[in-house]
Each structure stands twice: as C-alpha cells, then as structure tokens.
Amino acid sequence: MLKQRELQVFLDQMRVAMQVDFVGVAQNVALSGMPKDIRWVAVSGNLGEDYQTIRLRIGHGIAGLVWRTGRTICENNIQSQPGRLIDYPIARVEKLDQVIAYPLLIHQQVKAVLLIGNRTGNFETSNRSLPYMGQLEQSIEYNEVKKWVAGR
C-alpha cells in the first residue's frame, strides 16, 4: 500500500507533467458506518493550508457532486461566478478559475475524486492544455494515485 508521502510525490509529478496549477484528491475520511465526510486528503500546488478545513457531503462542492453522479465535471470562469465560488469552496480558497474533477472508481464505486485546476487561462485554449480523460487514465501518475486510493 502506498504511503501519503508517495501520493504527494505522484500529485506533484502529475501537476508538473500536465502544466497545471493545482491537483488534489478528495476522499471519504469518515469511519465505517458514519455519514460520508469528504476531505481533500492530498494536494499539489496549493496556495495555503485552507483546503484542509473544507468538509463536504455527497452532492455538495465539486468533489461531492462528482461523488454523487460518478461523472466528470468541468467548470470554467468560476472566479467570475459568485454562486460557483460559494458552491465550490476548493475553487474559492485556491483561487481556481478552471477545474476538471474525475471520479476515481474502484469496482464501479466512487472511492475518491481527482481534481485538476488552473488559476488562469483556459484548458481548451492555453498552452497548458489538459489531456482528455482517456489520456489521463493512461498516465503513470494517475494509475499510481488510483492504486493509492484502492489501498486505503
């Protein structure tokens, strides 16, 4: 099983390789039998430690929405939408303007959410373009993060 430090290394490598500003993994940290408590368990490219105070429930925040739907969510121009800043606390505290959040599925169940974001620019038009999900799933870093999630 991978250690937290190893997950951090993979997230750092992913952020650099993809040329994005932020990469994070949100996961349920609640004890078995308790209501889900989704937290950002590891991040790379963070501006501070405020992300650690974010607590989400299923269906709330971008990670909670991805958890509920099991689908990828992509949002642009978040900073210019006050409602989105309220809905997406990770975008607010990390000043992210574009995010894409992927469900990490183990046996067809969401076990974590991988969020990739930029503070400026646009995923589709910047030179820091984000790979499509198929390309991301083939990356070594993505698969190492998924292994870490599966081992928890």
mmCIF file of N, CA and C in Angstrom, residues 1-3 7 10 25-28 41 67 103-113 141-152:
data_model
loop_
_atom_site.group_PDB
_atom_site.id
_atom_site.type_symbol
_atom_site.label_atom_id
_atom_site.label_comp_id
_atom_site.label_asym_id
_atom_site.label_seq_id
_atom_site.Cartn_x
_atom_site.Cartn_y
_atom_site.Cartn_z
ATOM 1 N N MET A 1 0.846 -1.183 0.000
ATOM 2 C CA MET A 1 0.000 0.000 0.000
ATOM 3 C C MET A 1 0.892 1.249 0.000
ATOM 4 N N LEU A 2 0.534 2.231 -0.815
ATOM 5 C CA LEU A 2 1.305 3.457 -0.913
ATOM 6 C C LEU A 2 1.082 4.333 0.311
ATOM 7 N N LYS A 3 2.122 5.028 0.713
ATOM 8 C CA LYS A 3 2.030 5.945 1.848
ATOM 9 C C LYS A 3 1.592 7.319 1.359
ATOM 10 N N LEU A 7 1.844 9.397 -2.379
ATOM 11 C CA LEU A 7 0.741 10.034 -3.092
ATOM 12 C C LEU A 7 1.111 11.478 -3.404
ATOM 13 N N PHE A 10 3.353 11.661 -6.407
ATOM 14 C CA PHE A 10 2.635 11.432 -7.660
ATOM 15 C C PHE A 10 1.808 12.652 -8.052
ATOM 16 N N VAL A 25 -6.695 15.351 -4.384
ATOM 17 C CA VAL A 25 -7.505 14.144 -4.222
ATOM 18 C C VAL A 25 -8.389 14.333 -3.003
ATOM 19 N N ALA A 26 -9.701 14.164 -3.204
ATOM 20 C CA ALA A 26 -10.671 14.203 -2.109
ATOM 21 C C ALA A 26 -11.152 12.787 -1.859
ATOM 22 N N GLN A 27 -11.304 12.463 -0.574
ATOM 23 C CA GLN A 27 -11.696 11.112 -0.225
ATOM 24 C C GLN A 27 -12.555 11.131 1.033
ATOM 25 N N ASN A 28 -13.370 10.103 1.195
ATOM 26 C CA ASN A 28 -14.175 9.961 2.401
ATOM 27 C C ASN A 28 -13.245 9.578 3.557
ATOM 28 N N VAL A 41 -7.514 15.103 0.862
ATOM 29 C CA VAL A 41 -6.507 14.376 1.631
ATOM 30 C C VAL A 41 -5.090 14.654 1.157
ATOM 31 N N TRP A 67 -18.841 12.785 -6.670
ATOM 32 C CA TRP A 67 -19.070 11.567 -5.884
ATOM 33 C C TRP A 67 -20.500 11.069 -6.096
ATOM 34 N N PRO A 103 -14.079 11.189 -11.174
ATOM 35 C CA PRO A 103 -14.291 10.172 -10.139
ATOM 36 C C PRO A 103 -13.224 9.086 -10.276
ATOM 37 N N LEU A 104 -12.669 8.667 -9.171
ATOM 38 C CA LEU A 104 -11.759 7.526 -9.177
ATOM 39 C C LEU A 104 -12.584 6.323 -8.745
ATOM 40 N N LEU A 105 -12.849 5.456 -9.694
ATOM 41 C CA LEU A 105 -13.750 4.328 -9.475
ATOM 42 C C LEU A 105 -12.967 3.056 -9.174
ATOM 43 N N ILE A 106 -13.395 2.374 -8.138
ATOM 44 C CA ILE A 106 -12.862 1.064 -7.804
ATOM 45 C C ILE A 106 -14.082 0.144 -7.747
ATOM 46 N N HIS A 107 -14.106 -0.868 -8.588
ATOM 47 C CA HIS A 107 -15.265 -1.781 -8.686
ATOM 48 C C HIS A 107 -16.556 -0.994 -8.916
ATOM 49 N N GLN A 108 -16.513 -0.046 -9.823
ATOM 50 C CA GLN A 108 -17.654 0.779 -10.239
ATOM 51 C C GLN A 108 -18.242 1.629 -9.111
ATOM 52 N N GLN A 109 -17.487 1.874 -8.052
ATOM 53 C CA GLN A 109 -17.923 2.764 -6.981
ATOM 54 C C GLN A 109 -16.903 3.885 -6.834
ATOM 55 N N VAL A 110 -17.411 5.110 -6.629
ATOM 56 C CA VAL A 110 -16.514 6.245 -6.429
ATOM 57 C C VAL A 110 -15.823 6.089 -5.077
ATOM 58 N N LYS A 111 -14.506 6.083 -5.105
ATOM 59 C CA LYS A 111 -13.712 5.972 -3.886
ATOM 60 C C LYS A 111 -12.947 7.252 -3.588
ATOM 61 N N ALA A 112 -12.817 8.109 -4.615
ATOM 62 C CA ALA A 112 -12.120 9.384 -4.430
ATOM 63 C C ALA A 112 -12.415 10.248 -5.650
ATOM 64 N N VAL A 113 -12.038 11.508 -5.550
ATOM 65 C CA VAL A 113 -12.193 12.452 -6.653
ATOM 66 C C VAL A 113 -10.838 13.094 -6.907
ATOM 67 N N GLU A 141 1.190 8.475 -13.346
ATOM 68 C CA GLU A 141 0.815 9.172 -12.110
ATOM 69 C C GLU A 141 -0.636 8.894 -11.741
ATOM 70 N N TYR A 142 -1.536 8.967 -12.731
ATOM 71 C CA TYR A 142 -2.958 8.713 -12.481
ATOM 72 C C TYR A 142 -3.150 7.299 -11.923
ATOM 73 N N ASN A 143 -2.494 6.339 -12.533
ATOM 74 C CA ASN A 143 -2.646 4.959 -12.089
ATOM 75 C C ASN A 143 -2.037 4.737 -10.711
ATOM 76 N N GLU A 144 -0.985 5.441 -10.379
ATOM 77 C CA GLU A 144 -0.410 5.340 -9.043
ATOM 78 C C GLU A 144 -1.350 5.960 -8.000
ATOM 79 N N VAL A 145 -1.983 7.076 -8.352
ATOM 80 C CA VAL A 145 -2.959 7.689 -7.445
ATOM 81 C C VAL A 145 -4.124 6.725 -7.243
ATOM 82 N N LYS A 146 -4.586 6.115 -8.297
ATOM 83 C CA LYS A 146 -5.711 5.174 -8.206
ATOM 84 C C LYS A 146 -5.326 3.970 -7.329
ATOM 85 N N LYS A 147 -4.088 3.487 -7.461
ATOM 86 C CA LYS A 147 -3.617 2.388 -6.606
ATOM 87 C C LYS A 147 -3.624 2.806 -5.139
ATOM 88 N N TRP A 148 -3.212 4.037 -4.890
ATOM 89 C CA TRP A 148 -3.191 4.549 -3.514
ATOM 90 C C TRP A 148 -4.600 4.568 -2.945
ATOM 91 N N VAL A 149 -5.543 5.064 -3.749
ATOM 92 C CA VAL A 149 -6.938 5.120 -3.312
ATOM 93 C C VAL A 149 -7.474 3.719 -3.044
ATOM 94 N N ALA A 150 -7.179 2.777 -3.903
ATOM 95 C CA ALA A 150 -7.665 1.416 -3.750
ATOM 96 C C ALA A 150 -7.100 0.753 -2.492
ATOM 97 N N GLY A 151 -5.910 1.142 -2.110
ATOM 98 C CA GLY A 151 -5.269 0.540 -0.942
ATOM 99 C C GLY A 151 -5.695 1.113 0.391
ATOM 100 N N ARG A 152 -6.504 2.149 0.378
ATOM 101 C CA ARG A 152 -6.938 2.785 1.642
ATOM 102 C C ARG A 152 -8.160 2.114 2.180
#
